Amino acid sequence: MWCSLLFLLQLLGVTTTEEGHWEDCKYGHQGSESHDRKPFCSWTCLLFTLQWPAGFCQSLSKEIPCRIPENINTWTIHGLWPLHVLSCCNCWPMFHSDIQQLEAQLTERWPSLVKTKSSFYFWTDEWQKHGACAACVEGLNSPLRYFQICLKLRGQFEIHRLLEDAGVTPSCERPYKVEEVRRVLAPHLGDEHEIQCVTDNKDRQVWFQVKIPLSRNFTIGCDHNSDTKTDPGPEWAFSSGHPCPPQVPFYYFPINHEQPQQPCR
């Protein structure tokens, strides 16, 4: 609440003598007791992550029901994540009114695939964990702008069409190799994109998502020079995924709206 008030005062041009508290909000610290004063704006790279609904459902435990809305037949957004953020301000809340004008597009492009969690819950979670950390960059400095950029990037990366045009289509029988898929995607996603899998209950590698590195100005590619591991996302995820093994074929399962967690049964 204190940070939210300070943000409002700053936007209105009102000064405050509580410089220490404002610095904590401005630089993403959780409170004045924080000893690490590295600003969260020091990050240089982003990961734009798209998920394949049929693969995502394989990442959930049996106790967590998956759902794929009838209108969802393509890749959806998982998130836009700044890399190597040491701490992030948790004091910028998001309200439904912040993104109301985008709700129809977000519902189509960024739905929750967990039956027990609403899409707004998913969006709020992504904003609090990642969007607020990126808010120091112009174009991402509000919930509305963050989600607008994500939707714009989703329109830029129509990987379903790219794959289909190259004959890479969902199948329960035909496995694919990492290199043949990379050859299709690299000209459009850059050489550093990562194809991620999860292991299903039959010990098969299943395509789960694609991570696309971007620079701060949203151009493709970024020299992050270190591990690209990020927070795996919401607490309901059973597996955060792993790079698909280059020598092991993986499956690109079809979407099954009626049995999303058993698409090939």
PDB file of C-alpha atoms in Angstrom:
ATOM      1  CA  MET A   1       0.000   0.000   0.000  1.00  0.00           C
ATOM      2  CA  TRP A   2       2.836   2.422   0.921  1.00  0.00           C
ATOM      3  CA  CYS A   3       4.610   1.849  -2.405  1.00  0.00           C
ATOM      4  CA  SER A   4       1.356   2.250  -4.328  1.00  0.00           C
ATOM      5  CA  LEU A   5       0.773   5.602  -2.634  1.00  0.00           C
ATOM      6  CA  LEU A   6       4.318   6.716  -3.442  1.00  0.00           C
ATOM      7  CA  PHE A   7       3.889   5.752  -7.102  1.00  0.00           C
ATOM      8  CA  LEU A   8       0.700   7.832  -7.236  1.00  0.00           C
ATOM      9  CA  LEU A   9       2.383  10.809  -5.559  1.00  0.00           C
ATOM     10  CA  GLN A  10       5.263  10.660  -8.031  1.00  0.00           C
ATOM     11  CA  LEU A  11       2.897  10.548 -11.001  1.00  0.00           C
ATOM     12  CA  LEU A  12       1.086  13.603  -9.613  1.00  0.00           C
ATOM     13  CA  GLY A  13       4.387  15.432  -9.134  1.00  0.00           C
ATOM     14  CA  VAL A  14       4.084  15.499  -5.351  1.00  0.00           C
ATOM     15  CA  THR A  15       7.390  15.219  -3.518  1.00  0.00           C
ATOM     16  CA  THR A  16       7.916  13.148  -0.409  1.00  0.00           C
ATOM     17  CA  THR A  17      10.588  13.233   2.266  1.00  0.00           C
ATOM     18  CA  GLU A  18      10.535   9.438   2.538  1.00  0.00           C
ATOM     19  CA  GLU A  19      13.391   9.020   0.090  1.00  0.00           C
ATOM     20  CA  GLY A  20      14.412   5.646   1.453  1.00  0.00           C
ATOM     21  CA  HIS A  21      10.955   4.193   0.907  1.00  0.00           C
ATOM     22  CA  TRP A  22      10.724   5.664  -2.577  1.00  0.00           C
ATOM     23  CA  GLU A  23      14.102   4.210  -3.527  1.00  0.00           C
ATOM     24  CA  ASP A  24      12.866   0.790  -2.419  1.00  0.00           C
ATOM     25  CA  CYS A  25       9.856   1.090  -4.716  1.00  0.00           C
ATOM     26  CA  LYS A  26      11.732   2.647  -7.607  1.00  0.00           C
ATOM     27  CA  TYR A  27      14.442   0.024  -7.677  1.00  0.00           C
ATOM     28  CA  GLY A  28      12.320  -2.980  -6.868  1.00  0.00           C
ATOM     29  CA  HIS A  29      13.454  -3.698  -3.303  1.00  0.00           C
ATOM     30  CA  GLN A  30      11.103  -5.496  -0.950  1.00  0.00           C
ATOM     31  CA  GLY A  31      11.829  -3.062   1.871  1.00  0.00           C
ATOM     32  CA  SER A  32      14.460  -0.867   3.459  1.00  0.00           C
ATOM     33  CA  GLU A  33      16.008  -3.924   5.122  1.00  0.00           C
ATOM     34  CA  SER A  34      17.268  -5.137   1.724  1.00  0.00           C
ATOM     35  CA  HIS A  35      21.072  -5.133   1.535  1.00  0.00           C
ATOM     36  CA  ASP A  36      21.325  -5.673  -2.204  1.00  0.00           C
ATOM     37  CA  ARG A  37      20.975  -2.268  -3.818  1.00  0.00           C
ATOM     38  CA  LYS A  38      21.392  -3.358  -7.421  1.00  0.00           C
ATOM     39  CA  PRO A  39      18.460  -1.805  -9.335  1.00  0.00           C
ATOM     40  CA  PHE A  40      16.106  -4.161 -11.094  1.00  0.00           C
ATOM     41  CA  CYS A  41      16.520  -2.009 -14.227  1.00  0.00           C
ATOM     42  CA  SER A  42      20.013  -3.441 -14.679  1.00  0.00           C
ATOM     43  CA  TRP A  43      18.640  -6.303 -16.791  1.00  0.00           C
ATOM     44  CA  THR A  44      19.359  -6.209 -20.527  1.00  0.00           C
ATOM     45  CA  CYS A  45      17.501  -9.203 -21.981  1.00  0.00           C
ATOM     46  CA  LEU A  46      13.944 -10.455 -22.134  1.00  0.00           C
ATOM     47  CA  LEU A  47      12.476 -13.857 -22.860  1.00  0.00           C
ATOM     48  CA  PHE A  48       9.196 -13.904 -24.753  1.00  0.00           C
ATOM     49  CA  THR A  49       7.746 -17.346 -24.122  1.00  0.00           C
ATOM     50  CA  LEU A  50       5.035 -19.099 -26.105  1.00  0.00           C
ATOM     51  CA  GLN A  51       3.459 -22.348 -24.967  1.00  0.00           C
ATOM     52  CA  TRP A  52       1.780 -25.143 -26.900  1.00  0.00           C
ATOM     53  CA  PRO A  53      -1.476 -25.964 -25.027  1.00  0.00           C
ATOM     54  CA  ALA A  54      -1.286 -29.729 -25.579  1.00  0.00           C
ATOM     55  CA  GLY A  55       2.274 -29.775 -24.257  1.00  0.00           C
ATOM     56  CA  PHE A  56       1.451 -27.488 -21.340  1.00  0.00           C
ATOM     57  CA  CYS A  57      -1.205 -29.923 -20.167  1.00  0.00           C
ATOM     58  CA  GLN A  58       1.495 -32.604 -19.967  1.00  0.00           C
ATOM     59  CA  SER A  59       3.407 -30.394 -17.522  1.00  0.00           C
ATOM     60  CA  LEU A  60       0.638 -30.551 -14.915  1.00  0.00           C
ATOM     61  CA  SER A  61       0.224 -33.195 -12.276  1.00  0.00           C
ATOM     62  CA  LYS A  62      -2.850 -35.420 -12.424  1.00  0.00           C
ATOM     63  CA  GLU A  63      -4.318 -33.532  -9.468  1.00  0.00           C
ATOM     64  CA  ILE A  64      -4.343 -30.251 -11.416  1.00  0.00           C
ATOM     65  CA  PRO A  65      -6.964 -30.287 -14.171  1.00  0.00           C
ATOM     66  CA  CYS A  66      -6.035 -28.737 -17.504  1.00  0.00           C
ATOM     67  CA  ARG A  67      -8.471 -27.047 -19.860  1.00  0.00           C
ATOM     68  CA  ILE A  68      -8.110 -25.847 -23.417  1.00  0.00           C
ATOM     69  CA  PRO A  69     -10.973 -23.561 -24.463  1.00  0.00           C
ATOM     70  CA  GLU A  70     -12.718 -24.584 -27.670  1.00  0.00           C
ATOM     71  CA  ASN A  71     -11.500 -21.478 -29.502  1.00  0.00           C
ATOM     72  CA  ILE A  72      -7.820 -22.193 -28.708  1.00  0.00           C
ATOM     73  CA  ASN A  73      -6.095 -24.095 -31.513  1.00  0.00           C
ATOM     74  CA  THR A  74      -2.702 -22.420 -31.662  1.00  0.00           C
ATOM     75  CA  TRP A  75       0.271 -21.298 -29.560  1.00  0.00           C
ATOM     76  CA  THR A  76      -0.551 -19.059 -26.612  1.00  0.00           C
ATOM     77  CA  ILE A  77       1.479 -16.622 -24.531  1.00  0.00           C
ATOM     78  CA  HIS A  78       3.178 -17.773 -21.355  1.00  0.00           C
ATOM     79  CA  GLY A  79       4.915 -14.520 -20.550  1.00  0.00           C
ATOM     80  CA  LEU A  80       7.505 -11.816 -21.176  1.00  0.00           C
ATOM     81  CA  TRP A  81      10.288 -12.078 -18.611  1.00  0.00           C
ATOM     82  CA  PRO A  82      13.277  -9.811 -17.939  1.00  0.00           C
ATOM     83  CA  LEU A  83      16.348 -11.950 -17.226  1.00  0.00           C
ATOM     84  CA  HIS A  84      18.528 -11.987 -14.115  1.00  0.00           C
ATOM     85  CA  VAL A  85      16.391  -9.728 -11.954  1.00  0.00           C
ATOM     86  CA  LEU A  86      17.638 -10.032  -8.371  1.00  0.00           C
ATOM     87  CA  SER A  87      14.531  -8.575  -6.798  1.00  0.00           C
ATOM     88  CA  CYS A  88      11.348  -7.023  -8.035  1.00  0.00           C
ATOM     89  CA  CYS A  89       8.935  -4.509  -6.599  1.00  0.00           C
ATOM     90  CA  ASN A  90       5.794  -6.271  -5.402  1.00  0.00           C
ATOM     91  CA  CYS A  91       3.972  -3.020  -4.690  1.00  0.00           C
ATOM     92  CA  TRP A  92       2.439  -2.221  -8.102  1.00  0.00           C
ATOM     93  CA  PRO A  93      -0.957  -3.906  -8.077  1.00  0.00           C
ATOM     94  CA  MET A  94      -2.909  -4.644 -11.243  1.00  0.00           C
ATOM     95  CA  PHE A  95      -6.645  -4.107 -11.454  1.00  0.00           C
ATOM     96  CA  HIS A  96      -9.141  -5.433 -13.947  1.00  0.00           C
ATOM     97  CA  SER A  97      -9.738  -1.910 -15.234  1.00  0.00           C
ATOM     98  CA  ASP A  98      -6.035  -1.652 -16.200  1.00  0.00           C
ATOM     99  CA  ILE A  99      -6.435  -4.178 -19.021  1.00  0.00           C
ATOM    100  CA  GLN A 100     -10.171  -4.195 -19.626  1.00  0.00           C
ATOM    101  CA  GLN A 101      -9.801  -2.847 -23.160  1.00  0.00           C
ATOM    102  CA  LEU A 102      -7.480  -5.767 -24.018  1.00  0.00           C
ATOM    103  CA  GLU A 103      -9.494  -8.518 -22.351  1.00  0.00           C
ATOM    104  CA  ALA A 104     -10.941 -10.024 -25.540  1.00  0.00           C
ATOM    105  CA  GLN A 105      -7.502 -10.239 -27.176  1.00  0.00           C
ATOM    106  CA  LEU A 106      -5.864 -11.573 -24.029  1.00  0.00           C
ATOM    107  CA  THR A 107      -8.544 -14.224 -23.632  1.00  0.00           C
ATOM    108  CA  GLU A 108      -7.774 -15.424 -27.157  1.00  0.00           C
ATOM    109  CA  ARG A 109      -3.992 -15.108 -27.064  1.00  0.00           C
ATOM    110  CA  TRP A 110      -3.172 -15.588 -23.381  1.00  0.00           C
ATOM    111  CA  PRO A 111      -5.775 -17.836 -21.723  1.00  0.00           C
ATOM    112  CA  SER A 112      -5.335 -19.721 -18.496  1.00  0.00           C
ATOM    113  CA  LEU A 113      -5.030 -23.416 -19.263  1.00  0.00           C
ATOM    114  CA  VAL A 114      -5.545 -24.428 -15.642  1.00  0.00           C
ATOM    115  CA  LYS A 115      -9.179 -25.201 -14.945  1.00  0.00           C
ATOM    116  CA  THR A 116      -9.134 -23.911 -11.382  1.00  0.00           C
ATOM    117  CA  LYS A 117      -7.452 -20.580 -12.194  1.00  0.00           C
ATOM    118  CA  SER A 118      -9.044 -17.719 -14.097  1.00  0.00           C
ATOM    119  CA  SER A 119      -7.246 -15.984 -16.938  1.00  0.00           C
ATOM    120  CA  PHE A 120      -7.190 -12.750 -14.937  1.00  0.00           C
ATOM    121  CA  TYR A 121      -5.411 -14.621 -12.135  1.00  0.00           C
ATOM    122  CA  PHE A 122      -2.809 -15.792 -14.664  1.00  0.00           C
ATOM    123  CA  TRP A 123      -2.324 -12.293 -16.080  1.00  0.00           C
ATOM    124  CA  THR A 124      -2.020 -10.763 -12.625  1.00  0.00           C
ATOM    125  CA  ASP A 125       0.546 -13.390 -11.633  1.00  0.00           C
ATOM    126  CA  GLU A 126       2.659 -12.661 -14.715  1.00  0.00           C
ATOM    127  CA  TRP A 127       2.482  -8.902 -14.126  1.00  0.00           C
ATOM    128  CA  GLN A 128       3.516  -9.187 -10.475  1.00  0.00           C
ATOM    129  CA  LYS A 129       6.348 -11.656 -11.115  1.00  0.00           C
ATOM    130  CA  HIS A 130       7.696 -10.260 -14.373  1.00  0.00           C
ATOM    131  CA  GLY A 131       5.854  -7.232 -15.735  1.00  0.00           C
ATOM    132  CA  ALA A 132       6.540  -5.012 -12.739  1.00  0.00           C
ATOM    133  CA  CYS A 133      10.235  -5.909 -13.044  1.00  0.00           C
ATOM    134  CA  ALA A 134      10.215  -4.696 -16.653  1.00  0.00           C
ATOM    135  CA  ALA A 135       8.300  -1.491 -15.954  1.00  0.00           C
ATOM    136  CA  CYS A 136      11.436   0.671 -16.014  1.00  0.00           C
ATOM    137  CA  VAL A 137      11.486   0.363 -19.826  1.00  0.00           C
ATOM    138  CA  GLU A 138       9.384   2.772 -21.837  1.00  0.00           C
ATOM    139  CA  GLY A 139       6.631   0.822 -23.500  1.00  0.00           C
ATOM    140  CA  LEU A 140       6.346  -1.571 -20.561  1.00  0.00           C
ATOM    141  CA  ASN A 141       5.809   0.965 -17.790  1.00  0.00           C
ATOM    142  CA  SER A 142       2.223   0.076 -16.895  1.00  0.00           C
ATOM    143  CA  PRO A 143       0.103  -3.074 -16.915  1.00  0.00           C
ATOM    144  CA  LEU A 144      -1.698  -1.862 -20.039  1.00  0.00           C
ATOM    145  CA  ARG A 145       1.530  -1.217 -21.955  1.00  0.00           C
ATOM    146  CA  TYR A 146       3.107  -4.466 -20.813  1.00  0.00           C
ATOM    147  CA  PHE A 147       0.193  -6.523 -22.105  1.00  0.00           C
ATOM    148  CA  GLN A 148      -0.059  -4.455 -25.300  1.00  0.00           C
ATOM    149  CA  ILE A 149       3.576  -5.274 -26.089  1.00  0.00           C
ATOM    150  CA  CYS A 150       3.007  -8.955 -25.348  1.00  0.00           C
ATOM    151  CA  LEU A 151       0.057  -9.067 -27.750  1.00  0.00           C
ATOM    152  CA  LYS A 152       2.090  -7.257 -30.395  1.00  0.00           C
ATOM    153  CA  LEU A 153       4.922  -9.768 -30.037  1.00  0.00           C
ATOM    154  CA  ARG A 154       2.462 -12.641 -30.270  1.00  0.00           C
ATOM    155  CA  GLY A 155       1.261 -11.253 -33.588  1.00  0.00           C
ATOM    156  CA  GLN A 156       4.864 -10.979 -34.767  1.00  0.00           C
ATOM    157  CA  PHE A 157       5.696 -14.596 -33.960  1.00  0.00           C
ATOM    158  CA  GLU A 158       3.107 -16.711 -35.793  1.00  0.00           C
ATOM    159  CA  ILE A 159       5.033 -19.911 -35.293  1.00  0.00           C
ATOM    160  CA  HIS A 160       2.020 -22.176 -35.882  1.00  0.00           C
ATOM    161  CA  ARG A 161       1.837 -20.955 -39.474  1.00  0.00           C
ATOM    162  CA  LEU A 162       5.614 -21.223 -39.944  1.00  0.00           C
ATOM    163  CA  LEU A 163       5.603 -24.800 -38.713  1.00  0.00           C
ATOM    164  CA  GLU A 164       2.557 -25.793 -40.734  1.00  0.00           C
ATOM    165  CA  ASP A 165       4.018 -24.343 -43.923  1.00  0.00           C
ATOM    166  CA  ALA A 166       7.135 -26.474 -43.338  1.00  0.00           C
ATOM    167  CA  GLY A 167       5.114 -29.644 -42.742  1.00  0.00           C
ATOM    168  CA  VAL A 168       5.689 -29.691 -38.979  1.00  0.00           C
ATOM    169  CA  THR A 169       2.207 -30.469 -37.703  1.00  0.00           C
ATOM    170  CA  PRO A 170       0.862 -31.938 -34.444  1.00  0.00           C
ATOM    171  CA  SER A 171       0.827 -35.730 -34.364  1.00  0.00           C
ATOM    172  CA  CYS A 172       0.528 -38.592 -31.887  1.00  0.00           C
ATOM    173  CA  GLU A 173       2.650 -40.860 -34.058  1.00  0.00           C
ATOM    174  CA  ARG A 174       5.347 -38.776 -35.709  1.00  0.00           C
ATOM    175  CA  PRO A 175       8.230 -37.518 -33.554  1.00  0.00           C
ATOM    176  CA  TYR A 176      10.460 -34.610 -34.590  1.00  0.00           C
ATOM    177  CA  LYS A 177      14.105 -33.802 -34.037  1.00  0.00           C
ATOM    178  CA  VAL A 178      15.257 -30.545 -32.521  1.00  0.00           C
ATOM    179  CA  GLU A 179      17.435 -29.638 -35.489  1.00  0.00           C
ATOM    180  CA  GLU A 180      14.685 -29.976 -38.089  1.00  0.00           C
ATOM    181  CA  VAL A 181      12.397 -27.682 -36.086  1.00  0.00           C
ATOM    182  CA  ARG A 182      15.191 -25.201 -35.381  1.00  0.00           C
ATOM    183  CA  ARG A 183      15.834 -24.898 -39.121  1.00  0.00           C
ATOM    184  CA  VAL A 184      12.241 -23.765 -39.562  1.00  0.00           C
ATOM    185  CA  LEU A 185      12.157 -21.324 -36.650  1.00  0.00           C
ATOM    186  CA  ALA A 186      15.680 -19.827 -36.567  1.00  0.00           C
ATOM    187  CA  PRO A 187      15.188 -17.428 -39.528  1.00  0.00           C
ATOM    188  CA  HIS A 188      12.229 -15.904 -37.673  1.00  0.00           C
ATOM    189  CA  LEU A 189      13.103 -16.316 -33.967  1.00  0.00           C
ATOM    190  CA  GLY A 190      16.886 -15.993 -34.118  1.00  0.00           C
ATOM    191  CA  ASP A 191      19.540 -18.609 -33.496  1.00  0.00           C
ATOM    192  CA  GLU A 192      19.297 -18.396 -29.703  1.00  0.00           C
ATOM    193  CA  HIS A 193      15.679 -19.469 -29.336  1.00  0.00           C
ATOM    194  CA  GLU A 194      15.104 -22.471 -27.067  1.00  0.00           C
ATOM    195  CA  ILE A 195      12.762 -25.381 -27.792  1.00  0.00           C
ATOM    196  CA  GLN A 196      11.556 -26.778 -24.491  1.00  0.00           C
ATOM    197  CA  CYS A 197      10.029 -30.142 -23.618  1.00  0.00           C
ATOM    198  CA  VAL A 198       8.445 -31.880 -20.665  1.00  0.00           C
ATOM    199  CA  THR A 199       8.593 -35.604 -19.986  1.00  0.00           C
ATOM    200  CA  ASP A 200       5.152 -37.257 -19.998  1.00  0.00           C
ATOM    201  CA  ASN A 201       3.988 -40.249 -17.984  1.00  0.00           C
ATOM    202  CA  LYS A 202       5.249 -42.601 -20.704  1.00  0.00           C
ATOM    203  CA  ASP A 203       8.739 -41.098 -20.514  1.00  0.00           C
ATOM    204  CA  ARG A 204       8.356 -39.367 -23.877  1.00  0.00           C
ATOM    205  CA  GLN A 205       9.745 -35.917 -24.655  1.00  0.00           C
ATOM    206  CA  VAL A 206       6.800 -33.628 -25.435  1.00  0.00           C
ATOM    207  CA  TRP A 207       7.092 -30.144 -26.918  1.00  0.00           C
ATOM    208  CA  PHE A 208       6.004 -27.652 -24.304  1.00  0.00           C
ATOM    209  CA  GLN A 209       7.132 -24.138 -25.193  1.00  0.00           C
ATOM    210  CA  VAL A 210       9.523 -21.865 -27.074  1.00  0.00           C
ATOM    211  CA  LYS A 211      11.633 -19.145 -25.468  1.00  0.00           C
ATOM    212  CA  ILE A 212      12.624 -16.224 -27.698  1.00  0.00           C
ATOM    213  CA  PRO A 213      15.433 -13.914 -26.449  1.00  0.00           C
ATOM    214  CA  LEU A 214      14.850 -10.206 -27.044  1.00  0.00           C
ATOM    215  CA  SER A 215      16.845  -7.092 -26.262  1.00  0.00           C
ATOM    216  CA  ARG A 216      15.410  -4.196 -24.269  1.00  0.00           C
ATOM    217  CA  ASN A 217      14.166  -2.576 -27.484  1.00  0.00           C
ATOM    218  CA  PHE A 218      12.340  -5.823 -28.406  1.00  0.00           C
ATOM    219  CA  THR A 219      14.618  -6.763 -31.280  1.00  0.00           C
ATOM    220  CA  ILE A 220      15.336 -10.473 -31.722  1.00  0.00           C
ATOM    221  CA  GLY A 221      18.383 -11.861 -29.979  1.00  0.00           C
ATOM    222  CA  CYS A 222      20.242 -10.818 -26.863  1.00  0.00           C
ATOM    223  CA  ASP A 223      23.686 -11.708 -25.549  1.00  0.00           C
ATOM    224  CA  HIS A 224      22.731 -12.674 -22.015  1.00  0.00           C
ATOM    225  CA  ASN A 225      26.101 -14.418 -21.444  1.00  0.00           C
ATOM    226  CA  SER A 226      24.735 -16.687 -18.741  1.00  0.00           C
ATOM    227  CA  ASP A 227      22.115 -19.237 -17.857  1.00  0.00           C
ATOM    228  CA  THR A 228      18.641 -18.210 -19.053  1.00  0.00           C
ATOM    229  CA  LYS A 229      16.885 -19.845 -16.154  1.00  0.00           C
ATOM    230  CA  THR A 230      13.906 -17.847 -14.929  1.00  0.00           C
ATOM    231  CA  ASP A 231      11.115 -18.330 -12.459  1.00  0.00           C
ATOM    232  CA  PRO A 232       9.153 -21.253 -13.910  1.00  0.00           C
ATOM    233  CA  GLY A 233       5.918 -19.376 -13.453  1.00  0.00           C
ATOM    234  CA  PRO A 234       2.749 -19.925 -11.441  1.00  0.00           C
ATOM    235  CA  GLU A 235       2.788 -22.286  -8.500  1.00  0.00           C
ATOM    236  CA  TRP A 236       0.487 -24.760 -10.225  1.00  0.00           C
ATOM    237  CA  ALA A 237       3.113 -25.765 -12.811  1.00  0.00           C
ATOM    238  CA  PHE A 238       4.199 -29.381 -12.310  1.00  0.00           C
ATOM    239  CA  SER A 239       7.266 -28.988 -14.528  1.00  0.00           C
ATOM    240  CA  SER A 240       8.967 -25.836 -15.763  1.00  0.00           C
ATOM    241  CA  GLY A 241      10.257 -27.651 -18.816  1.00  0.00           C
ATOM    242  CA  HIS A 242      13.769 -28.289 -20.061  1.00  0.00           C
ATOM    243  CA  PRO A 243      15.595 -27.918 -23.376  1.00  0.00           C
ATOM    244  CA  CYS A 244      14.495 -30.725 -25.676  1.00  0.00           C
ATOM    245  CA  PRO A 245      17.444 -33.151 -25.919  1.00  0.00           C
ATOM    246  CA  PRO A 246      19.091 -32.714 -29.346  1.00  0.00           C
ATOM    247  CA  GLN A 247      19.515 -36.457 -29.918  1.00  0.00           C
ATOM    248  CA  VAL A 248      16.106 -37.568 -28.624  1.00  0.00           C
ATOM    249  CA  PRO A 249      13.028 -37.134 -30.865  1.00  0.00           C
ATOM    250  CA  PHE A 250      10.147 -35.248 -29.266  1.00  0.00           C
ATOM    251  CA  TYR A 251       6.392 -35.271 -29.843  1.00  0.00           C
ATOM    252  CA  TYR A 252       4.276 -32.314 -30.904  1.00  0.00           C
ATOM    253  CA  PHE A 253       0.931 -33.523 -29.580  1.00  0.00           C
ATOM    254  CA  PRO A 254      -2.366 -32.383 -31.126  1.00  0.00           C
ATOM    255  CA  ILE A 255      -4.790 -30.336 -29.066  1.00  0.00           C
ATOM    256  CA  ASN A 256      -7.643 -32.363 -27.614  1.00  0.00           C
ATOM    257  CA  HIS A 257     -10.289 -30.087 -26.126  1.00  0.00           C
ATOM    258  CA  GLU A 258     -12.249 -32.922 -24.541  1.00  0.00           C
ATOM    259  CA  GLN A 259      -9.262 -34.722 -22.998  1.00  0.00           C
ATOM    260  CA  PRO A 260      -6.503 -32.108 -22.837  1.00  0.00           C
ATOM    261  CA  GLN A 261      -4.231 -34.183 -20.589  1.00  0.00           C
ATOM    262  CA  GLN A 262      -4.644 -37.333 -22.688  1.00  0.00           C
ATOM    263  CA  PRO A 263      -4.565 -36.031 -26.271  1.00  0.00           C
ATOM    264  CA  CYS A 264      -3.444 -39.326 -27.812  1.00  0.00           C
ATOM    265  CA  ARG A 265      -5.465 -41.808 -25.841  1.00  0.00           C
TER     266      ARG A 265
END
